Short mmCIF file of C-alpha atoms in Angstrom, two decimals:
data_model
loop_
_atom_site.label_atom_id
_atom_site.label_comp_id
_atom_site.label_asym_id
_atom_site.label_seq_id
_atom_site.Cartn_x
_atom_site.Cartn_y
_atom_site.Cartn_z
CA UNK M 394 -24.61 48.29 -11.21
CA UNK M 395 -25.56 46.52 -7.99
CA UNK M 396 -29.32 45.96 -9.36
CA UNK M 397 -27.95 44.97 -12.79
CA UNK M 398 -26.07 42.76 -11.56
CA UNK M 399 -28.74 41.26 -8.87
CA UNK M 400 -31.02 40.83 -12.01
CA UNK M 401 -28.32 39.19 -13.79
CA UNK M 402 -27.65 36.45 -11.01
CA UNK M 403 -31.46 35.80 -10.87
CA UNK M 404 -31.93 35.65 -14.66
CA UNK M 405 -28.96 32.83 -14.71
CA UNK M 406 -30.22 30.90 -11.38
CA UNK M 407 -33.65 30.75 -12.96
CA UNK M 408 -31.93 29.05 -15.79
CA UNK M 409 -30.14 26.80 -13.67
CA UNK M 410 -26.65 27.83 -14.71
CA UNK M 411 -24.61 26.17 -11.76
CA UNK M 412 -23.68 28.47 -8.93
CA UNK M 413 -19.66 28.52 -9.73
CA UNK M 414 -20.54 29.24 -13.32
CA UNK M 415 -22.74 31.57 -12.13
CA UNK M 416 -20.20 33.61 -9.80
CA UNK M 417 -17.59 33.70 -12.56
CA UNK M 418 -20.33 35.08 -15.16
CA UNK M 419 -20.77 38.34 -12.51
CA UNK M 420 -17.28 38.82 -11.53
CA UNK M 421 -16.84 38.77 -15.29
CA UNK M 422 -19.59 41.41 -15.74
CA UNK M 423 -18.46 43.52 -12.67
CA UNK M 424 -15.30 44.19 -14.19
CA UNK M 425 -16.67 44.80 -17.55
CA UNK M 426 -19.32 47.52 -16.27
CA UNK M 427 -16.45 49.38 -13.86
CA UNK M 428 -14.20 49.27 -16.91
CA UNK M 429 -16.82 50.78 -19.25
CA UNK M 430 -18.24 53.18 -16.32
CA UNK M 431 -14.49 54.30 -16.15
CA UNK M 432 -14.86 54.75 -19.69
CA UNK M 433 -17.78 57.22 -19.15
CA UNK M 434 -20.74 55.11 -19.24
CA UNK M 435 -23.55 56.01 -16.92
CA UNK M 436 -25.64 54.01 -14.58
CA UNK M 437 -28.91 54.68 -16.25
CA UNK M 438 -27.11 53.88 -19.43
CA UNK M 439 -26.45 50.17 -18.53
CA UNK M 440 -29.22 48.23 -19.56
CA UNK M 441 -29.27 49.92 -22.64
CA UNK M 442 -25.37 49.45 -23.30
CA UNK M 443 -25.02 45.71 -21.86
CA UNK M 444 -28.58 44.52 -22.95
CA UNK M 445 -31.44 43.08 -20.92
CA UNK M 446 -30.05 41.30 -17.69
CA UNK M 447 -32.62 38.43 -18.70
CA UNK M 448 -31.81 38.47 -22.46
CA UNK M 449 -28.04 38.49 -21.48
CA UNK M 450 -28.45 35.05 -18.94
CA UNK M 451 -30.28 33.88 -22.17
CA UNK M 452 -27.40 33.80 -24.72
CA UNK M 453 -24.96 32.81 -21.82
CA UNK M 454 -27.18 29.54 -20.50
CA UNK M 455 -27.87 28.81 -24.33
CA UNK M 456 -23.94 28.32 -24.56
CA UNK M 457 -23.97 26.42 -21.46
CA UNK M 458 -26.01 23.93 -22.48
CA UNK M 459 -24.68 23.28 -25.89
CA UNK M 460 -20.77 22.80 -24.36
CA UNK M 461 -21.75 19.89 -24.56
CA UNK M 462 -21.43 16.55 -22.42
CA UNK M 463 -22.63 13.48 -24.23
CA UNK M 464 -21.50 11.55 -20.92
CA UNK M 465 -24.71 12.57 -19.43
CA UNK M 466 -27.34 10.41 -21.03
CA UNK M 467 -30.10 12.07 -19.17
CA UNK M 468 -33.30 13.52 -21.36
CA UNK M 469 -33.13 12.09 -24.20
CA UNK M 470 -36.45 11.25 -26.69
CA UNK M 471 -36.69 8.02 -28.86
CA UNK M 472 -36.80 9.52 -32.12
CA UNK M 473 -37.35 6.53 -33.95
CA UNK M 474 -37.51 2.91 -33.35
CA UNK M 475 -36.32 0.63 -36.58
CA UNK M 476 -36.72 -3.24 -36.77
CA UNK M 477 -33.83 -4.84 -38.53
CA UNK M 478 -34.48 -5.95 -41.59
CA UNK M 479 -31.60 -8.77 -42.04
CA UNK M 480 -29.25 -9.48 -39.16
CA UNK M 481 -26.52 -6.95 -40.79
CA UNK M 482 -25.76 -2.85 -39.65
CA UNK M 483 -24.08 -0.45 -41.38
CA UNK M 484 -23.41 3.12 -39.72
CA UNK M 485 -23.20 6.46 -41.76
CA UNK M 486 -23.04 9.03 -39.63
CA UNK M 487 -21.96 12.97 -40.80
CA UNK M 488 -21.89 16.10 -38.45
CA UNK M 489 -20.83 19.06 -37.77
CA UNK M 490 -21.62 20.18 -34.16
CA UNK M 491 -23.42 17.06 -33.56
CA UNK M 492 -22.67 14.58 -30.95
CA UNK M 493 -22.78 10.66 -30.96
CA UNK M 494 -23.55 7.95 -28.59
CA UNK M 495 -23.42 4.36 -29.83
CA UNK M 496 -24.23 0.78 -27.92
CA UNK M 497 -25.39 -1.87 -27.70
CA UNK M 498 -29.03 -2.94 -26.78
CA UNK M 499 -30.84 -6.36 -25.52
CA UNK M 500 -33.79 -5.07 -27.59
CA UNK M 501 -34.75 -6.09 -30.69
CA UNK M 502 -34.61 -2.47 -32.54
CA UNK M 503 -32.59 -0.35 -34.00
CA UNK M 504 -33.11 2.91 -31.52
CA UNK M 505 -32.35 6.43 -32.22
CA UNK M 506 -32.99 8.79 -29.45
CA UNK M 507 -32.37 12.40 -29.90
CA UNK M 508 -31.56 15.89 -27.58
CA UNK M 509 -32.01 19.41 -28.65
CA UNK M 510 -33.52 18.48 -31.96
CA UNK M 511 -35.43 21.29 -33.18
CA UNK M 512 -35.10 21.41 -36.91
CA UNK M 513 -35.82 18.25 -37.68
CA UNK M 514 -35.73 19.17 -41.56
CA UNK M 515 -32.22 19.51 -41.04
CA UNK M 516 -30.93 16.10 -40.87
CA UNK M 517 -31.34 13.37 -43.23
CA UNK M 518 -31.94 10.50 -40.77
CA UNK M 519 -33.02 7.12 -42.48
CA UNK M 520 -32.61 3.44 -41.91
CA UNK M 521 -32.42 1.40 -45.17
CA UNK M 522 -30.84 -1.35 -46.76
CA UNK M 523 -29.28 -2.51 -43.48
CA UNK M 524 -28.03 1.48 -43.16
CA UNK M 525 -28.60 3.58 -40.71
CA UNK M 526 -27.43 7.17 -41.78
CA UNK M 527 -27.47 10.37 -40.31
CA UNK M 528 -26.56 13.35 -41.69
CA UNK M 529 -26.63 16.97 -41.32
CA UNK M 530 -27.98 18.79 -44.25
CA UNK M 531 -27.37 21.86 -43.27
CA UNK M 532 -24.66 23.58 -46.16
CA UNK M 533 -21.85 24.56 -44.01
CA UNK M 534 -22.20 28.38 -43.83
CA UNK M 535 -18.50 29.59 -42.79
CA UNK M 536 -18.30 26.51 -39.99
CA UNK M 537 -21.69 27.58 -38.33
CA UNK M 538 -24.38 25.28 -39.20
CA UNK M 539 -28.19 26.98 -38.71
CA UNK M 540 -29.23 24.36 -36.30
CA UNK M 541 -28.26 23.88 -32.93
CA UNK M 542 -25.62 20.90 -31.26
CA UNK M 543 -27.96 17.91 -31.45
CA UNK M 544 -27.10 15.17 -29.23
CA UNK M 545 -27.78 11.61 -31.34
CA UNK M 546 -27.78 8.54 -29.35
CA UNK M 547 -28.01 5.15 -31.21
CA UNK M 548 -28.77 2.16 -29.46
CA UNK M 549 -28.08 -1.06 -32.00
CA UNK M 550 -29.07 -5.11 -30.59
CA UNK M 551 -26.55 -7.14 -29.78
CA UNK M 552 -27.41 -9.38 -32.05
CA UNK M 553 -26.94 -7.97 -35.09
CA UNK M 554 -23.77 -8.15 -37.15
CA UNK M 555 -21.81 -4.38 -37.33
CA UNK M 556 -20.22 -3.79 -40.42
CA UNK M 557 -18.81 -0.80 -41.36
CA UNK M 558 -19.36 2.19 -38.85
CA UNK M 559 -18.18 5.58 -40.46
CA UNK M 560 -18.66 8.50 -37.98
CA UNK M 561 -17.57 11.96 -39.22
CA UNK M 562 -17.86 15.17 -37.03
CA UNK M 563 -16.02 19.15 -36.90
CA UNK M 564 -16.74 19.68 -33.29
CA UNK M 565 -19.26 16.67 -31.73
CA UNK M 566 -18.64 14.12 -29.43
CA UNK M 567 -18.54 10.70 -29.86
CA UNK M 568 -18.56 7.93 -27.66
CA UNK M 569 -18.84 3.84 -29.05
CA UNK M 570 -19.38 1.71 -25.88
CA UNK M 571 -19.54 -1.97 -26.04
CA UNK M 572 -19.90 -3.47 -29.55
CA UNK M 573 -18.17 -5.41 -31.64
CA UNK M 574 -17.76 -4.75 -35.33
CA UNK M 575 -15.48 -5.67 -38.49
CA UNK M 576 -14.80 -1.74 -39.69
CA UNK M 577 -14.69 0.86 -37.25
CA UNK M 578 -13.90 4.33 -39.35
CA UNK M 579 -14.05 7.91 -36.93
CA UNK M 580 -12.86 11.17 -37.71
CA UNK M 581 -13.39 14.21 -36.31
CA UNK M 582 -11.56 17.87 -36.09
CA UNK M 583 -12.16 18.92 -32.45
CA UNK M 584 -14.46 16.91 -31.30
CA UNK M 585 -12.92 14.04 -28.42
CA UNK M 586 -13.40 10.19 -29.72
CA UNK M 587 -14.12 7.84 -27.31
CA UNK M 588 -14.04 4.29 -27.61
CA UNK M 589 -14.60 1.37 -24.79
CA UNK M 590 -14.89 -2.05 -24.64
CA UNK M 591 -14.91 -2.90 -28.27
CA UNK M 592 -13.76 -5.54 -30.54
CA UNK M 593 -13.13 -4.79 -34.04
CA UNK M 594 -10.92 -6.32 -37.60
CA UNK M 595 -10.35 -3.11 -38.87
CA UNK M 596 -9.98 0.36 -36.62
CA UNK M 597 -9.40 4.11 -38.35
CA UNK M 598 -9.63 6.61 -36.05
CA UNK M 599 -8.20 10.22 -36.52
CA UNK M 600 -8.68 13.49 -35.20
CA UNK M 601 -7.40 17.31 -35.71
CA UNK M 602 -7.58 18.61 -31.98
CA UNK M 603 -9.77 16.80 -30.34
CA UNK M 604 -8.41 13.67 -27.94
CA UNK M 605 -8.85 10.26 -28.81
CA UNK M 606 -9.45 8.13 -25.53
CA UNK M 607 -9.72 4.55 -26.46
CA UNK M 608 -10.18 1.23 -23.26
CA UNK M 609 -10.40 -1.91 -23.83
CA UNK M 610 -10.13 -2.09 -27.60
CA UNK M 611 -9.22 -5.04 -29.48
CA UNK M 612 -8.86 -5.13 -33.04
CA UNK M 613 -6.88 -6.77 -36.25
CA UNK M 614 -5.34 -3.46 -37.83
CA UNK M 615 -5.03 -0.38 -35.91
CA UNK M 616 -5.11 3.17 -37.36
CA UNK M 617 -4.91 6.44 -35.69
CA UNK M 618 -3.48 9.80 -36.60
CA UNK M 619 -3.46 12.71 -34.40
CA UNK M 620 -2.55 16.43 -35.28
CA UNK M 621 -2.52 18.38 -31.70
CA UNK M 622 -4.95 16.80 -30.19
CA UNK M 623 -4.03 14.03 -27.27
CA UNK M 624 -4.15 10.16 -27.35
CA UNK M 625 -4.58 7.68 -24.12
CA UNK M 626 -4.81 4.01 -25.74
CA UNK M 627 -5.59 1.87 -22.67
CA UNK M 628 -5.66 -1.92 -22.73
CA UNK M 629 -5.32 -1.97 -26.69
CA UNK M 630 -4.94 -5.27 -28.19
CA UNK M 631 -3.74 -5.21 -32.03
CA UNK M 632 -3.22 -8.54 -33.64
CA UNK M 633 -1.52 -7.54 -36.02
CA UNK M 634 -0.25 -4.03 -37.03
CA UNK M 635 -0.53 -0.81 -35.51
CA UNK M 636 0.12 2.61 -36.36
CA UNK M 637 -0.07 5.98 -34.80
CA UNK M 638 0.72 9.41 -36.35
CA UNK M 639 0.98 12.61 -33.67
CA UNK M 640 2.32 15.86 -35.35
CA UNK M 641 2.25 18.07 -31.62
CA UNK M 642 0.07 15.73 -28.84
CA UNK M 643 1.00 13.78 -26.85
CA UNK M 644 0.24 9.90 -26.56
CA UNK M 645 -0.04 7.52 -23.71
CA UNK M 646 -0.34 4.47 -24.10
CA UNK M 647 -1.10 1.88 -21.20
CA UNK M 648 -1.08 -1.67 -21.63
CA UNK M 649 -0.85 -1.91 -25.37
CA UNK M 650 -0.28 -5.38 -27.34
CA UNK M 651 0.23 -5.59 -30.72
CA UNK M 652 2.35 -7.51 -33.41
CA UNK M 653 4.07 -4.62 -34.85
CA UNK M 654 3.89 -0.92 -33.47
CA UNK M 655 4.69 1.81 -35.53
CA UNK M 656 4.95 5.30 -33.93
CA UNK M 657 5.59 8.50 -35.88
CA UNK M 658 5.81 11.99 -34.39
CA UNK M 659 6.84 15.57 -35.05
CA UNK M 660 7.07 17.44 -31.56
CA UNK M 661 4.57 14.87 -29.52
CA UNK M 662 5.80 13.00 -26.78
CA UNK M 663 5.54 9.12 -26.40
CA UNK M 664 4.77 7.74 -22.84
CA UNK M 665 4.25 4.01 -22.61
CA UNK M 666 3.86 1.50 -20.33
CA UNK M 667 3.54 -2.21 -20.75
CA UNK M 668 3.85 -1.87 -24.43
CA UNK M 669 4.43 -5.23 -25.56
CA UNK M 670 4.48 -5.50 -29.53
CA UNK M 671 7.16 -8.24 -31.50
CA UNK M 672 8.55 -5.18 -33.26
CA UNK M 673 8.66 -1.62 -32.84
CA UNK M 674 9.44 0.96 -35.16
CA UNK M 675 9.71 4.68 -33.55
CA UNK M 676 10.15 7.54 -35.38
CA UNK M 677 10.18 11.47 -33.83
CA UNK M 678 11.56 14.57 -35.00
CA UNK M 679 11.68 16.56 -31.50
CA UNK M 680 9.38 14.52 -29.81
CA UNK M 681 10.51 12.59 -26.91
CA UNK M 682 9.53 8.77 -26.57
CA UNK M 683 9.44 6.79 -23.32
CA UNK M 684 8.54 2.84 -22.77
CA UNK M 685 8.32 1.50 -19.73
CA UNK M 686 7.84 -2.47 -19.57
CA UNK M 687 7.92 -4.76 -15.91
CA UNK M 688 7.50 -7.88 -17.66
CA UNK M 689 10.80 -9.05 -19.18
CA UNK M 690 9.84 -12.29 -20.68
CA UNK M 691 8.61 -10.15 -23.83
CA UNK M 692 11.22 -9.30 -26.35
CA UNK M 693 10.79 -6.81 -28.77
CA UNK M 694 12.03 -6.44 -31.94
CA UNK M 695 13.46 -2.72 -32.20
CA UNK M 696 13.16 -1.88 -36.51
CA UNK M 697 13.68 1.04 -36.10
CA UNK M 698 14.87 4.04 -33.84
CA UNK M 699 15.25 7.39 -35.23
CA UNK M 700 14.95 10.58 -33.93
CA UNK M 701 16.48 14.07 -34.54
CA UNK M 702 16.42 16.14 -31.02
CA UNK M 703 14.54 13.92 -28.77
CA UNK M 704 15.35 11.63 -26.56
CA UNK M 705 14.06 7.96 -26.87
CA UNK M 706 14.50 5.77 -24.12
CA UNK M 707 12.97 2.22 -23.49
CA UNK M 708 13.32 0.67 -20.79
CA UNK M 709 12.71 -3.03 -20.92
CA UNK V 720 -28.24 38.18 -41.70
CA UNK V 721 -28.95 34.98 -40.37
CA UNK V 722 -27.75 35.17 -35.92
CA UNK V 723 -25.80 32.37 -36.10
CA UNK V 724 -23.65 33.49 -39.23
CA UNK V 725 -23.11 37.12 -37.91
CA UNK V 726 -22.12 35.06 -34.23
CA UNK V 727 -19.44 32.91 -36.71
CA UNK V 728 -17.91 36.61 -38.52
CA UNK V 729 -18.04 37.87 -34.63
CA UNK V 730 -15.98 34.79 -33.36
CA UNK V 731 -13.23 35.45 -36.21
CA UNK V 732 -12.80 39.06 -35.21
CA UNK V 733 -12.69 38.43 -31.50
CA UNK V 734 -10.31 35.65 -32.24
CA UNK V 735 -8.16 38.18 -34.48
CA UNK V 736 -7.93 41.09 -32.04
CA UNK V 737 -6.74 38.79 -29.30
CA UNK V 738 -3.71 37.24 -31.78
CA UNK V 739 -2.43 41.03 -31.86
CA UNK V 740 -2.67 41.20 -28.28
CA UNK V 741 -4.24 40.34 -25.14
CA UNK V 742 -6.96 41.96 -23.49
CA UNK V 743 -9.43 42.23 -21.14
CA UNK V 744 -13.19 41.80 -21.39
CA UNK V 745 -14.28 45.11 -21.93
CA UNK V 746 -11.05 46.38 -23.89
CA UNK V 747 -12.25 43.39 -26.75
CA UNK V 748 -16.04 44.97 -26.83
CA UNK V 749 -15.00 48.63 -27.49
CA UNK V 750 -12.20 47.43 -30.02
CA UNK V 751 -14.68 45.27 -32.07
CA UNK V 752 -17.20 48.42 -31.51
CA UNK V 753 -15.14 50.41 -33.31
CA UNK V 754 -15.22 48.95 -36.21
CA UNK V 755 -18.44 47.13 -36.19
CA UNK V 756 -22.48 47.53 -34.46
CA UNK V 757 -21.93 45.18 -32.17
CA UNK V 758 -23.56 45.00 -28.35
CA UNK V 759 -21.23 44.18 -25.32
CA UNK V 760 -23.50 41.40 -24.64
CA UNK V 761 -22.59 39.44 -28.41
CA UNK V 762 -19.25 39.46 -27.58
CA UNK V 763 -19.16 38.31 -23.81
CA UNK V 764 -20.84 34.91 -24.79
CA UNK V 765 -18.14 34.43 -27.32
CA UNK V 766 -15.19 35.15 -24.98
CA UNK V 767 -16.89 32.68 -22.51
CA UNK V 768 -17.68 29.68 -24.97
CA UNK V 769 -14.11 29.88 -26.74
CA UNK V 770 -12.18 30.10 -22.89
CA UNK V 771 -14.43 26.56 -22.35
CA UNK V 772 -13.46 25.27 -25.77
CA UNK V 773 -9.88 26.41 -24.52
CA UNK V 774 -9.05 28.44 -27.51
CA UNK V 775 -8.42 31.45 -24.83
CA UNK V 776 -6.81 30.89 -21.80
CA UNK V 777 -7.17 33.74 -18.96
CA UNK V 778 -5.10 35.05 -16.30
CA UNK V 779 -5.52 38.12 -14.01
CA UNK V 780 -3.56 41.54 -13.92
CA UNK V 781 -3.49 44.25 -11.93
CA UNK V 782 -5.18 47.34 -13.58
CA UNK V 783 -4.39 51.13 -12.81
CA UNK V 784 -7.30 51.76 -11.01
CA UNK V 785 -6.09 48.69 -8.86
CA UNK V 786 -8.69 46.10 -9.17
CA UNK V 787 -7.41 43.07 -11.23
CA UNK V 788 -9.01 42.47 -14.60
CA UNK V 789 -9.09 38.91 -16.46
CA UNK V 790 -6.66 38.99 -19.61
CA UNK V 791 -7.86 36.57 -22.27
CA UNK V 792 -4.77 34.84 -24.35
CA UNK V 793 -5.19 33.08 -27.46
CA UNK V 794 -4.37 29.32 -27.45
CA UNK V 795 -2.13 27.60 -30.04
CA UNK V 796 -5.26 25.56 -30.91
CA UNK V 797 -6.94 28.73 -30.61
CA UNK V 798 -4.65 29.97 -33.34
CA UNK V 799 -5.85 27.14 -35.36
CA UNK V 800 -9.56 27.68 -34.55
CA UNK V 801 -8.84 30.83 -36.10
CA UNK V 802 -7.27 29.77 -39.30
CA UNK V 803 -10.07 27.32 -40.16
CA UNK V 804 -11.96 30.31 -39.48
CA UNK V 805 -10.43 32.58 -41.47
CA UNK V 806 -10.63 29.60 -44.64
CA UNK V 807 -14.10 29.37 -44.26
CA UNK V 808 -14.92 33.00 -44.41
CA UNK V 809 -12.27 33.46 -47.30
CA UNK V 810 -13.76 30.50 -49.15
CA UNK V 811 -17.41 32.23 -48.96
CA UNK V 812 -16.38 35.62 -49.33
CA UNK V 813 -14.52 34.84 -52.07
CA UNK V 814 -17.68 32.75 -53.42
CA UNK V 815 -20.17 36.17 -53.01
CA UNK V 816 -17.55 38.37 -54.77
CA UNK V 817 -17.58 36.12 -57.71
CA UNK V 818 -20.89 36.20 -57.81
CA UNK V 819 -21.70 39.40 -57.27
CA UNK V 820 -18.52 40.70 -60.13
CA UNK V 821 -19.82 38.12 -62.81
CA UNK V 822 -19.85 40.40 -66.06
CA UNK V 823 -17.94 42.86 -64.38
CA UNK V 824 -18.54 44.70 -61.27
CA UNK V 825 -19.70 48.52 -62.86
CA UNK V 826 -23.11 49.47 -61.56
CA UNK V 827 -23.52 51.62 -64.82
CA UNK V 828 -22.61 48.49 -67.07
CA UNK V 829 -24.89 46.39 -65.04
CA UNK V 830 -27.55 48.82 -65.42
CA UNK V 831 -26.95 49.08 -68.89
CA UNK V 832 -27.65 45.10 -69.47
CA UNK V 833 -30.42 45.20 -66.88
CA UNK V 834 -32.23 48.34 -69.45
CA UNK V 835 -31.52 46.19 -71.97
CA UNK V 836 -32.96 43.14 -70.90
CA UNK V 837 -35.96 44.86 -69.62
CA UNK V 838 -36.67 46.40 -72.70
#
């Protein structure tokens, strides 16, 4: 077991799994060989029962990699460089596993760069009519698509116009730093949404499980609608209305403006602070609510306040 | 059948046999083995990459031979990982068995047409 083991920890260094992952992955296997030598395995039988100490570190480093962290922006390829054709942009973009970065550029092209993109015949990737779309092709076979998690990052120039940017994902990441755009549509089922500095007219965004983390967003009409998965709104300007739906998350929301707030829940708690809209209409079924305001030359404009078992308290 | 697919069926079970209870590591391999060919190191990966995606959640207890294994726990989102599981693989199953019962699922009656079409 000792030499098994050994092999192991080489196999997963020389695949530059990080040392903590690393100890974790042979305590892990430690335990698993005792239990199954307890269970009459033999030494020599080990290899042969637990696979190839290299092929093992393979499959374990391979799922390293793809938990993926579109925060690093490290080693990525151009994959292709567009030039505009009119001073519009449109964004289609339609995943599965796939992660997104989108920004903003001085340049003058439309730049897609692109990580772990082996099958290349497995994406529909195009740039017409003003359009950029990207799309997985691959038919979903019971949620696991043939290809890998491709990391997509789209760099757009400033200067061009965004229209409508659709992003749809199961499990990717996306992030949408610094733009400014008049429809900004994202969905995904466990993938995180990120949004940060961004001004937009008309804002959808809606997730299953995954967290919604939005900064520094201002838009006309805010959507979002949460199942279990968490929401931190952070310096959210709305000029007109807003509304959030959480069935079992929770939401924070810090610094939020708008001209009408509307908050439903099922069992998600509320926190806010310095939530300033004219009116507020809360609704929760078991979910608790909680808004804390210092400024007090803001009134609100309570529509509504209804909740079955939990507690709702503002304190402004 | 295709790595990735068989990984998917593999994720479903390992998600299933942890709703009934929790387990430790090896306990999930030689259930699964039971009932399917499976090597201990398919299923390791998947109890590793679902923890991270924190559809399992682990915590340690003391064994009878005294060392302390790591239980893994099924999350409430892992509960929903698993229905959306279990749709998918009822939606395709279901798909193949309508294929493969079109006409009627009797190998004699199929053989029958198949003579007859040959013919």
């Amino acid at each position: 077991m000792k030499q098994y083991l050994e092999d192991l920890k080489k196999a997963l260094s020389e695949l530059e799994v990080p040392l903590k992952e690393v100890e974790e992955i042979l305590n892990d296997h430690r335990e698993m060989i005792e239990s199954a030598i307890e269970d009459g395995l033999k030494e020599t039988e080990l290899v042969e029962k637990f696979g190839d100490p290299s092929i093992v570190a393979k499959a374990i480093s391979h799922d390293y990699e793809s938990g993926d962290d579109v925060d690093e922006e490290q080693g990525y390829r151009l994959y292709k460089s567009y030039e505009p054709s009119s001073d519009q942009f449109d964004l289609e973009f339609k995943s599965i596993n796939d992660a997104l970065i989108f920004k903003t550029t001085k340049g003058l092209n439309v730049e897609v760069y692109v990580k772990h993109l082996t099958h290349e015949e497995d994406y529909n990737i195009e740039y017409n009519n003003n359009v950029l779309t990207i799309k997985n092709k691959v038919k979903k076979l019971f949620g696991i698509p043939k290809s890998r998690k491709v990391k997509f990052k789209v760099m757009v120039p400033a200067t061009l116009t965004l229209n409508k940017l659709k992003a749809g994902t199961v499990n990717g990441k996306m992030h949408f730093k610094g733009c400014q755009s008049k429809q900004l549509e994202l969905n995904s089922v466990n993938g995180h949404i990120h949004v940060k500095s961004w001004i937009d007219h008309k804002s959808h965004i809606s997730t299953v499980n995954g967290n919604i983390h939005l900064s520094d967003l201002t838009t006309d009409e805010f959507h979002s609608s949460l199942v279990s998965g968490k929401g931190k709104f952070k310096n959210t300007t709305v000029t007109t209305n807003a509304f959030i739906r959480e069935v079992s998350g929770n939401v924070t929301l810090n610094e939020f403006t708008a001209e009408s707030l509307k908050y439903h829940s099922v069992s998600g708690d509320l926190s806010g602070k310095e939530v300033y809209p004219k009116d507020l209409s809360l609704k929760s079924v078991s979910g608790n609510i909680h808004i804390k305001n210092k400024k007090k030359d803001h009134s609100i404009n309570i529509l509504k306040k209804s909740t079955l078992s939990g507690k709702i308290v503002i304190d402004a | 059948l295709n790595a990735q697919f068989k990984r998917g069926i593999l994720e479903l079970c390992v998600l299933k046999e942890l709703l009934e209870k929790d387990m430790y590591g090896y306990e999930v391999i030689s259930h699964i083995s039971q009932h399917l060919d499976v090597n201990e190191n398919t299923i390791y990966p998947i109890l590793r990459r679902l923890t991270k995606d924190g559809f399992f959640e682990t915590y340690l207890k003391e064994s009878n031979q005294g060392a302390a294994r790591k239980y893994y726990k099924v999350t409430s989102q892992g509960f929903k990982h698993y229905l959306y599981l279990r749709d998918e693989w009822d939606a395709f199953i279901g798909g193949v068995y309508q294929i493969l019962n079109k006409g009627g699922n009797n190998n004699e009656a199929i053989l029958r047409r198949f003579e007859k079409s040959t013919k």
